PDB file of C-alpha atoms in Angstrom:
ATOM      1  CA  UNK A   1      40.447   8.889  28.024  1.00  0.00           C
ATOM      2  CA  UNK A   2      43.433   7.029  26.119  1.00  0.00           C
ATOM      3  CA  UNK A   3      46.711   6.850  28.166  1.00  0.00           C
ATOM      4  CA  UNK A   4      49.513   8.639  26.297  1.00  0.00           C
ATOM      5  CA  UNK A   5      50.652   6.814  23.559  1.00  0.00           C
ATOM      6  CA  UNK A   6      54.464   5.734  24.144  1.00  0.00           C
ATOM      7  CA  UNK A   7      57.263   7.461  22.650  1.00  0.00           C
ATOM      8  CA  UNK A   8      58.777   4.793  20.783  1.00  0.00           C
ATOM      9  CA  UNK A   9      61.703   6.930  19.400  1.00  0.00           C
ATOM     10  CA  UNK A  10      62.419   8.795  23.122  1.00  0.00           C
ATOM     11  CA  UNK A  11      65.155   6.722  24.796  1.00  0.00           C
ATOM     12  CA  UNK A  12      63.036   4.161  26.941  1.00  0.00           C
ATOM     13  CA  UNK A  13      65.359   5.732  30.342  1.00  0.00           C
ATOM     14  CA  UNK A  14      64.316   9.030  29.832  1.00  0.00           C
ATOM     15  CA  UNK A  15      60.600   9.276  29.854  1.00  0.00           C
ATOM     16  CA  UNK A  16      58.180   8.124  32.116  1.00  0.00           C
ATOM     17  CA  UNK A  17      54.245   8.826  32.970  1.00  0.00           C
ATOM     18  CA  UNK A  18      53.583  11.889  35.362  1.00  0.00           C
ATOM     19  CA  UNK A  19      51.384  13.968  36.515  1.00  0.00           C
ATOM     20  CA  UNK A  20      53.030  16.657  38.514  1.00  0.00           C
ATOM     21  CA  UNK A  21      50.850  19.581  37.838  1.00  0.00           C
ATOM     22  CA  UNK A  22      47.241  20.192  37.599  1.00  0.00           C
ATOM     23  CA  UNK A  23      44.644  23.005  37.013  1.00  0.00           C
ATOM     24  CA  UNK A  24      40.680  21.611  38.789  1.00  0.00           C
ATOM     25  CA  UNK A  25      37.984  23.033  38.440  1.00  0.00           C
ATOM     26  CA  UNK A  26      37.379  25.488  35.748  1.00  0.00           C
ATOM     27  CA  UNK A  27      37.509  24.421  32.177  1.00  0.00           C
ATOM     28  CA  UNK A  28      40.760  23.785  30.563  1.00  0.00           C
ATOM     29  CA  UNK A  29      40.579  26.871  27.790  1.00  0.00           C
ATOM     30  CA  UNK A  30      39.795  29.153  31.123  1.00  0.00           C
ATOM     31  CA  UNK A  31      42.411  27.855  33.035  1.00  0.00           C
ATOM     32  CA  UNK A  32      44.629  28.403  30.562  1.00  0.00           C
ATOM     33  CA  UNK A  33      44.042  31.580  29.862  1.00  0.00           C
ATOM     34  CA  UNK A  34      44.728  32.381  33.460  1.00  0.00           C
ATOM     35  CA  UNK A  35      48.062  30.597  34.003  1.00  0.00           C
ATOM     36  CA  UNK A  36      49.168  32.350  30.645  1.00  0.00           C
ATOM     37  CA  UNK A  37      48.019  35.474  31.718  1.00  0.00           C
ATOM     38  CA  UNK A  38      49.922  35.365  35.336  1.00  0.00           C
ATOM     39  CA  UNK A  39      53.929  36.783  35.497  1.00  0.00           C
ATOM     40  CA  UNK A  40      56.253  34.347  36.496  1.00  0.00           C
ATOM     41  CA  UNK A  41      59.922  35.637  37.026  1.00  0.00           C
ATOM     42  CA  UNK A  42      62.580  33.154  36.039  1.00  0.00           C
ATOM     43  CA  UNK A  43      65.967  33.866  34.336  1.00  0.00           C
ATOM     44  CA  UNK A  44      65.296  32.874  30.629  1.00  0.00           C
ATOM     45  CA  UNK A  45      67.688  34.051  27.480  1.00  0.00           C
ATOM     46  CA  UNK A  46      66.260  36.842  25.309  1.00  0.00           C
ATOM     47  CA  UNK A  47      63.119  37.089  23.920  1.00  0.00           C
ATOM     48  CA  UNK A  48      62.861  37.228  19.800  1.00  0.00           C
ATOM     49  CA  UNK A  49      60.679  40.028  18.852  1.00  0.00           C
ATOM     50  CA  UNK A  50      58.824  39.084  16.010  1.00  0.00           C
ATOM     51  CA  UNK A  51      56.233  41.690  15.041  1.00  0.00           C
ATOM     52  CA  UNK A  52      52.839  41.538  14.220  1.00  0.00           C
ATOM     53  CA  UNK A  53      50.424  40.966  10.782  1.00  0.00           C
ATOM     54  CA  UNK A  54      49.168  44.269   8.822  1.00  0.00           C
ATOM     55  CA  UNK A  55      45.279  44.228   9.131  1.00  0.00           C
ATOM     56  CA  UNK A  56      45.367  43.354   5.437  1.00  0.00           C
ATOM     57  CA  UNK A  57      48.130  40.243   5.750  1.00  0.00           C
ATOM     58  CA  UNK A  58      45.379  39.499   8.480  1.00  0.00           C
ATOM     59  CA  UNK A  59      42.341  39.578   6.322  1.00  0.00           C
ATOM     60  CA  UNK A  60      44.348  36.953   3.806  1.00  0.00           C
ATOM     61  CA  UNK A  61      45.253  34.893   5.815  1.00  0.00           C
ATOM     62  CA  UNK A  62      42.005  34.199   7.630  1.00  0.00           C
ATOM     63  CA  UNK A  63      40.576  34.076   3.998  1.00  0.00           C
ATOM     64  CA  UNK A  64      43.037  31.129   3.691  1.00  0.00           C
ATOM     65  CA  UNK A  65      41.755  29.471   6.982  1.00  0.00           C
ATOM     66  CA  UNK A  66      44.791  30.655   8.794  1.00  0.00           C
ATOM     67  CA  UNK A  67      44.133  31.350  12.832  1.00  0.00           C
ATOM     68  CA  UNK A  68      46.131  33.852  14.274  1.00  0.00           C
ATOM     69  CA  UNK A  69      48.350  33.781  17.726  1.00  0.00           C
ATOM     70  CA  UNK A  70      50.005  36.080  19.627  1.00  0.00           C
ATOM     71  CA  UNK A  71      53.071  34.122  21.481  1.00  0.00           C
ATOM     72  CA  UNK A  72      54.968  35.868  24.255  1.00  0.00           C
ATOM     73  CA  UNK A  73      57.846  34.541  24.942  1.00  0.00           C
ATOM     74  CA  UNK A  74      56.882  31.445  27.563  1.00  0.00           C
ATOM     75  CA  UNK A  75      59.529  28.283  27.864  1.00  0.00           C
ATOM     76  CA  UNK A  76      58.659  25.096  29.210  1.00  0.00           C
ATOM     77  CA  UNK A  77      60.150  26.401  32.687  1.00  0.00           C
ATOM     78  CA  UNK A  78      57.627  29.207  33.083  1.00  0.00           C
ATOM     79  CA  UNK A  79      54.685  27.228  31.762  1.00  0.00           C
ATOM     80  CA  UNK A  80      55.906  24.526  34.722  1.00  0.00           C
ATOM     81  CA  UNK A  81      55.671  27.323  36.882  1.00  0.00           C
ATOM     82  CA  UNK A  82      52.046  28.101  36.223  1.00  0.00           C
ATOM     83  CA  UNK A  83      51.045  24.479  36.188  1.00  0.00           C
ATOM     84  CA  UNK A  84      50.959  23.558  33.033  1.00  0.00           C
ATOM     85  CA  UNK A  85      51.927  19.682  32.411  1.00  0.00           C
ATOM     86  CA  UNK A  86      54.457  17.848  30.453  1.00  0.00           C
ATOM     87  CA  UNK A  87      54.561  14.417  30.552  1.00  0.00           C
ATOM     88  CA  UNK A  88      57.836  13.760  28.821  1.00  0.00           C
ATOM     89  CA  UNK A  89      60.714  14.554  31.575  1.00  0.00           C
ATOM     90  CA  UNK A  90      64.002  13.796  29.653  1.00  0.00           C
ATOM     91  CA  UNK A  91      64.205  17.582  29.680  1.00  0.00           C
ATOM     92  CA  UNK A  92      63.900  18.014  33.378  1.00  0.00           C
ATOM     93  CA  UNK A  93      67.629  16.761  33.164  1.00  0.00           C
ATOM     94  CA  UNK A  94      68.486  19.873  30.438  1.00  0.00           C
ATOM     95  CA  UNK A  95      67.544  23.327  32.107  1.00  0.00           C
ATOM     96  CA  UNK A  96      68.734  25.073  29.385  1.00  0.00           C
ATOM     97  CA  UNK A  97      66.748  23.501  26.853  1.00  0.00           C
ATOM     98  CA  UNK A  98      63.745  24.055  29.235  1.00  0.00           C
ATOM     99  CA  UNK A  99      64.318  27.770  29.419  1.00  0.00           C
ATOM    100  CA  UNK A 100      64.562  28.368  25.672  1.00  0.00           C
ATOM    101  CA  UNK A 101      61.567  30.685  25.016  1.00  0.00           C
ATOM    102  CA  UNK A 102      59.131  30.786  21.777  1.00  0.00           C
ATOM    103  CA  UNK A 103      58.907  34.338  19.313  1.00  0.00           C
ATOM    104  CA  UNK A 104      57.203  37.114  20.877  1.00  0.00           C
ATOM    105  CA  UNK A 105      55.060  38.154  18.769  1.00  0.00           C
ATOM    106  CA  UNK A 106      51.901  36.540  16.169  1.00  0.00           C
ATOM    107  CA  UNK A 107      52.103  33.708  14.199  1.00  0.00           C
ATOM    108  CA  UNK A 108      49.417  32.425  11.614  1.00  0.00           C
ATOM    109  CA  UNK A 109      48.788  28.350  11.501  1.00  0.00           C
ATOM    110  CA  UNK A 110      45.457  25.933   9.856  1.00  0.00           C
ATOM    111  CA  UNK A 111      43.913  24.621  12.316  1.00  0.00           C
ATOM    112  CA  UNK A 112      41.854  22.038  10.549  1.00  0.00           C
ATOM    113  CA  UNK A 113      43.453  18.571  11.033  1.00  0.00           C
ATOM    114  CA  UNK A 114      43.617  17.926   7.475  1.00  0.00           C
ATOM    115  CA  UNK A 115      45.820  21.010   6.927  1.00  0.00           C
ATOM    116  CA  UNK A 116      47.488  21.693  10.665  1.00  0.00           C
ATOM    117  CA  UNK A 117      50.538  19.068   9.350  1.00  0.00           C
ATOM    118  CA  UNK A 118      51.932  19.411   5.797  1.00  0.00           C
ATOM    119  CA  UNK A 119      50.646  16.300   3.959  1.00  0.00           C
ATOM    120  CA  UNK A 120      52.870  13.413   3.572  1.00  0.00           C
ATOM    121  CA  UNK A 121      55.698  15.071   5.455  1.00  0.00           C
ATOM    122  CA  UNK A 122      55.893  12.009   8.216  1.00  0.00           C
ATOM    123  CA  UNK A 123      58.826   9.588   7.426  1.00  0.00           C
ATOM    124  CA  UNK A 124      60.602  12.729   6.165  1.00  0.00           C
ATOM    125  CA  UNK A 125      64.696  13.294   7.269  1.00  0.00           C
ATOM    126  CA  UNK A 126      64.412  16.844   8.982  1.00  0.00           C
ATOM    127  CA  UNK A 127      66.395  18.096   5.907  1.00  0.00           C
ATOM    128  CA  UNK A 128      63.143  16.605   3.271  1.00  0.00           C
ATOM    129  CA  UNK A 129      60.833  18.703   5.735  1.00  0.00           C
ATOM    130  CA  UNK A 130      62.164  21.933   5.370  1.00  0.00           C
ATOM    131  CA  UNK A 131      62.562  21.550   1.858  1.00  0.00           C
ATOM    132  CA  UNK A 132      58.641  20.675   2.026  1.00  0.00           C
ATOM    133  CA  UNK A 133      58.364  24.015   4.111  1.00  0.00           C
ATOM    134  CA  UNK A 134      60.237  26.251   1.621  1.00  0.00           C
ATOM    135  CA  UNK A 135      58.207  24.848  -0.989  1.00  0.00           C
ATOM    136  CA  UNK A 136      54.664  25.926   0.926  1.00  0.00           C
ATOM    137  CA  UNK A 137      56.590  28.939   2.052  1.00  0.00           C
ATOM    138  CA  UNK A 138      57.350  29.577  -1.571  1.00  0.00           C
ATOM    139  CA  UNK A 139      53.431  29.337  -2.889  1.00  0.00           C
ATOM    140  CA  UNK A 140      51.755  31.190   0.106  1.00  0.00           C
ATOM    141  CA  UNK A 141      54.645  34.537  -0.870  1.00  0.00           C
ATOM    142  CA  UNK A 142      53.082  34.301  -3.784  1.00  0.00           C
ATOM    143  CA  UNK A 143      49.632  35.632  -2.658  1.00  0.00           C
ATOM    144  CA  UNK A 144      50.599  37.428   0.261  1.00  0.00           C
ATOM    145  CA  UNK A 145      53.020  39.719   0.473  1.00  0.00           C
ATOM    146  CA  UNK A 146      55.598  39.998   3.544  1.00  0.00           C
ATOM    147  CA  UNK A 147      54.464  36.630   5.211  1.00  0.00           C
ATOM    148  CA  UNK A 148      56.932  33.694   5.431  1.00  0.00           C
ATOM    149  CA  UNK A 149      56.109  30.193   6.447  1.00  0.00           C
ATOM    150  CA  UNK A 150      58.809  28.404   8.582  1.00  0.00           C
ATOM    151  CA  UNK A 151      59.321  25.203  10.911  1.00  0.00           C
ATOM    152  CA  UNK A 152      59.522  26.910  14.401  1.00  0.00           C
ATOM    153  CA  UNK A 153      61.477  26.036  17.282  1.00  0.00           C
ATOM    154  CA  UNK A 154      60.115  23.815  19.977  1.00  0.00           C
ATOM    155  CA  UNK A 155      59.190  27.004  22.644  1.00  0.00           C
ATOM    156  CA  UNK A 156      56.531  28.006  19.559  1.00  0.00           C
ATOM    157  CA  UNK A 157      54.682  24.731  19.142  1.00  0.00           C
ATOM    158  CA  UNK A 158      54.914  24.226  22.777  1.00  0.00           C
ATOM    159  CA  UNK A 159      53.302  27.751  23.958  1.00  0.00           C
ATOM    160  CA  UNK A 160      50.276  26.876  21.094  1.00  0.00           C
ATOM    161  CA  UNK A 161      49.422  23.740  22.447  1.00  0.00           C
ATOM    162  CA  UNK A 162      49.138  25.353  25.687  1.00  0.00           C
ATOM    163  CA  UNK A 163      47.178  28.130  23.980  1.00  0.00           C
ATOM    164  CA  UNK A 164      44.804  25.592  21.987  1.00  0.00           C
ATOM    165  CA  UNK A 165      44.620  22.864  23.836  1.00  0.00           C
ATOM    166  CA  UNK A 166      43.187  20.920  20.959  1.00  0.00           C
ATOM    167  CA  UNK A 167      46.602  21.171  19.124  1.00  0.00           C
ATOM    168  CA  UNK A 168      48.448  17.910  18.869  1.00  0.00           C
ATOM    169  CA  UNK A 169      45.361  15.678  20.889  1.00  0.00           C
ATOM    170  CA  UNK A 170      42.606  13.505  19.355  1.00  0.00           C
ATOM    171  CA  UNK A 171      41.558  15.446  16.261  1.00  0.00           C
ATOM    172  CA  UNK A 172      45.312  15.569  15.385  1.00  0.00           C
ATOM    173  CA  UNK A 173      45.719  11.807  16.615  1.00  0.00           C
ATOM    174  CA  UNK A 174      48.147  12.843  18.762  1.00  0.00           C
ATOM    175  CA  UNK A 175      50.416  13.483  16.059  1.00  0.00           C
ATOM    176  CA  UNK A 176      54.054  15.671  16.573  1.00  0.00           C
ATOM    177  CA  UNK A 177      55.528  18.276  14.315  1.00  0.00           C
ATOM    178  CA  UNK A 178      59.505  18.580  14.097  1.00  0.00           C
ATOM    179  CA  UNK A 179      61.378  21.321  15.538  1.00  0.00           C
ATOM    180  CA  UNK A 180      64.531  22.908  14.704  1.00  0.00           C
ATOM    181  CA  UNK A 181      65.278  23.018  17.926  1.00  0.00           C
ATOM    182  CA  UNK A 182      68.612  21.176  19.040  1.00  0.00           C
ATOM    183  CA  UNK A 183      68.276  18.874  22.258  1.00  0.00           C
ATOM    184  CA  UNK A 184      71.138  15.981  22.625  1.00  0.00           C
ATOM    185  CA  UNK A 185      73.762  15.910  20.052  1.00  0.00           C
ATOM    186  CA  UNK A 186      73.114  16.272  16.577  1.00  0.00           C
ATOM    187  CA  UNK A 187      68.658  15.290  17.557  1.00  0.00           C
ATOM    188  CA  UNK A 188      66.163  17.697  17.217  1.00  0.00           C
ATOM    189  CA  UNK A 189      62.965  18.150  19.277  1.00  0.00           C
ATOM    190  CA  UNK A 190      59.459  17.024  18.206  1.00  0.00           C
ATOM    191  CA  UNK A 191      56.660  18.771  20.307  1.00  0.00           C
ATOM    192  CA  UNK A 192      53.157  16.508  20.232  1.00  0.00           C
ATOM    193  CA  UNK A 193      50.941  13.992  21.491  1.00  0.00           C
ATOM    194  CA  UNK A 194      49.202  16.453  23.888  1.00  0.00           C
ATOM    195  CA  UNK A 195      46.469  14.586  26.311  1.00  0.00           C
ATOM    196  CA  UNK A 196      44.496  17.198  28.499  1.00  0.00           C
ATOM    197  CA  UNK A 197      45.226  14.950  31.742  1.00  0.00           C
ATOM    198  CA  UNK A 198      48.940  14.384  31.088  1.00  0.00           C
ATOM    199  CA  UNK A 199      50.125  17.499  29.308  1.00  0.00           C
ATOM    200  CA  UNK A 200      53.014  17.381  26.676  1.00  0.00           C
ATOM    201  CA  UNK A 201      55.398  15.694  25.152  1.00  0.00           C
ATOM    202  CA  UNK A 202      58.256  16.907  23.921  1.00  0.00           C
ATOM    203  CA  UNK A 203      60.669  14.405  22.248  1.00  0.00           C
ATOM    204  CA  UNK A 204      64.355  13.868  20.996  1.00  0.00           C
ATOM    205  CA  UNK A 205      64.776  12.356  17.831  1.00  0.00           C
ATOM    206  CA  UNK A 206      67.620  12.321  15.042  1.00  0.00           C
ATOM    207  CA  UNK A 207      67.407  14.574  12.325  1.00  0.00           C
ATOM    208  CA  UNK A 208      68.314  12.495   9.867  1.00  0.00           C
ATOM    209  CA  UNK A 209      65.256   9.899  10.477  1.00  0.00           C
ATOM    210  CA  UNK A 210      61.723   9.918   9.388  1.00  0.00           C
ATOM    211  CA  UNK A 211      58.975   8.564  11.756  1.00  0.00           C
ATOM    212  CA  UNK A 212      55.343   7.513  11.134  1.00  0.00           C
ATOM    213  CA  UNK A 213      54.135  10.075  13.751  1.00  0.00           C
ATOM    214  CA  UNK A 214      56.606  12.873  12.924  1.00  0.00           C
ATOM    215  CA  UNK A 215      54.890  15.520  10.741  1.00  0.00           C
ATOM    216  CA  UNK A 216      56.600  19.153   9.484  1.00  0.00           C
ATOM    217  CA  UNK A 217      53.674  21.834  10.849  1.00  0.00           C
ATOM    218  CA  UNK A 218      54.873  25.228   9.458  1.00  0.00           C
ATOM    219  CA  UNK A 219      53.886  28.847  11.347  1.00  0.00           C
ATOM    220  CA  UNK A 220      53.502  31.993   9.087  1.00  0.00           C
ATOM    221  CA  UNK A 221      55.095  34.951  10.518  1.00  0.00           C
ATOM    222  CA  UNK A 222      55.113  38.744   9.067  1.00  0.00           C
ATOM    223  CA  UNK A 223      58.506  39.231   7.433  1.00  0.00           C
ATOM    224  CA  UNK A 224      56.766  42.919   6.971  1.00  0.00           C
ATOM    225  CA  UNK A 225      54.468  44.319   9.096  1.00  0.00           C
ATOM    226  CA  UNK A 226      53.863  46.348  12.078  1.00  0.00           C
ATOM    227  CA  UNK A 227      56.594  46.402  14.911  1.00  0.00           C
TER     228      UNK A 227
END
């Protein structure tokens, strides 16, 4: 397989290869499921309950070639925990950041490559991609009621990958989505450029700067629906 590609915009001192953690001998989506499915107890901040779809939100979405996940609250510290790999490591030096847990609760996203990222949103200023957001966010109220696409925080995009393992590796060629998320100053996260070996990356990069590689990837999630 292809080594990682290099994070050209992550500070060359703070990343470096690794491969801490690893889960042999069953096949990656089984293993997955496992780790995901086992309790680890570590002090995290408060979960954000989120909801769930109505079965008919559900039935238009998937009409619309939406997938549907169910995220639960995982941070990069308790996916560490249950082996799961990152090979970016700035983060290892911010534990807060690492505890910072995704929505509990489901979240709708396209899953084909050619829709997963928001076209023509690289070389966007973070500001440019949520306007691009809004705008698809705008369209998709339109025909469904009580949905509402948004640019998640880095815990989300970070619990998918893990979830769909596909996410952010070769088909997506190993592309990243912005965050919201605040790591170092005024910079943001990027979560991408997943390799089934190496695990993760999770970048820092400034908000107010486009990259080639940096794509906006919204998540639907119910604004009304069941509790």
């Amino acid at each position: 397989m292809p080594e990682p590609k290099k994070d050209d915009f992550q500070r060359p001192d703070e990343w470096v290869d690794q491969d801490p953690y690893n889960v042999r001998g069953k096949p990656t989506h089984k293993a997955a499921e496992e780790l995901l499915a086992e309790d680890v107890e570590l002090q995290a901040p408060e979960t954000r309950e989120e909801g769930t779809f109505t079965s008919e939100q559900t039935r238009l979405l998937e009409e619309e070639g939406y997938q549907i996940y169910t995220l639960t609250g995982e941070s990069i510290a308790t996916l560490k925990a249950k082996g799961f790999k990152f090979w970016s490591t700035w983060h290892e030096q911010n534990p807060q950041f690492e505890t910072l847990q995704s929505r509990v609760g489901q979240v709708a996203i396209k899953t084909d490559p050619d829709e997963f990222f928001i076209p023509d949103s690289n070389n966007k200023t973070l500001d440019k991609q949520l306007e691009m957001v809004e705008e698809q966010n705008k369209a998709l109220s339109q025909r469904i009621s009580g949905v509402k696409a948004i640019l998640g925080e880095a815990a989300d995009y970070i619990e998918l990958a893990f979830q769909n393992n596909e996410l952010f590796g070769e088909k997506y060629d190993y592309n990243y989505t912005r965050t919201q998320t605040p790591t170092v100053e005024s910079d943001v996260a990027n979560v991408g450029n997943f390799h089934p070996d190496n695990g993760l990356s999770v970048s820092s990069w400034a908000r107010g700067d486009g990259y080639g590689n940096v794509w906006a990837s919204p998540l639907v999630v119910p604004t009304s629906g069941t509790k």
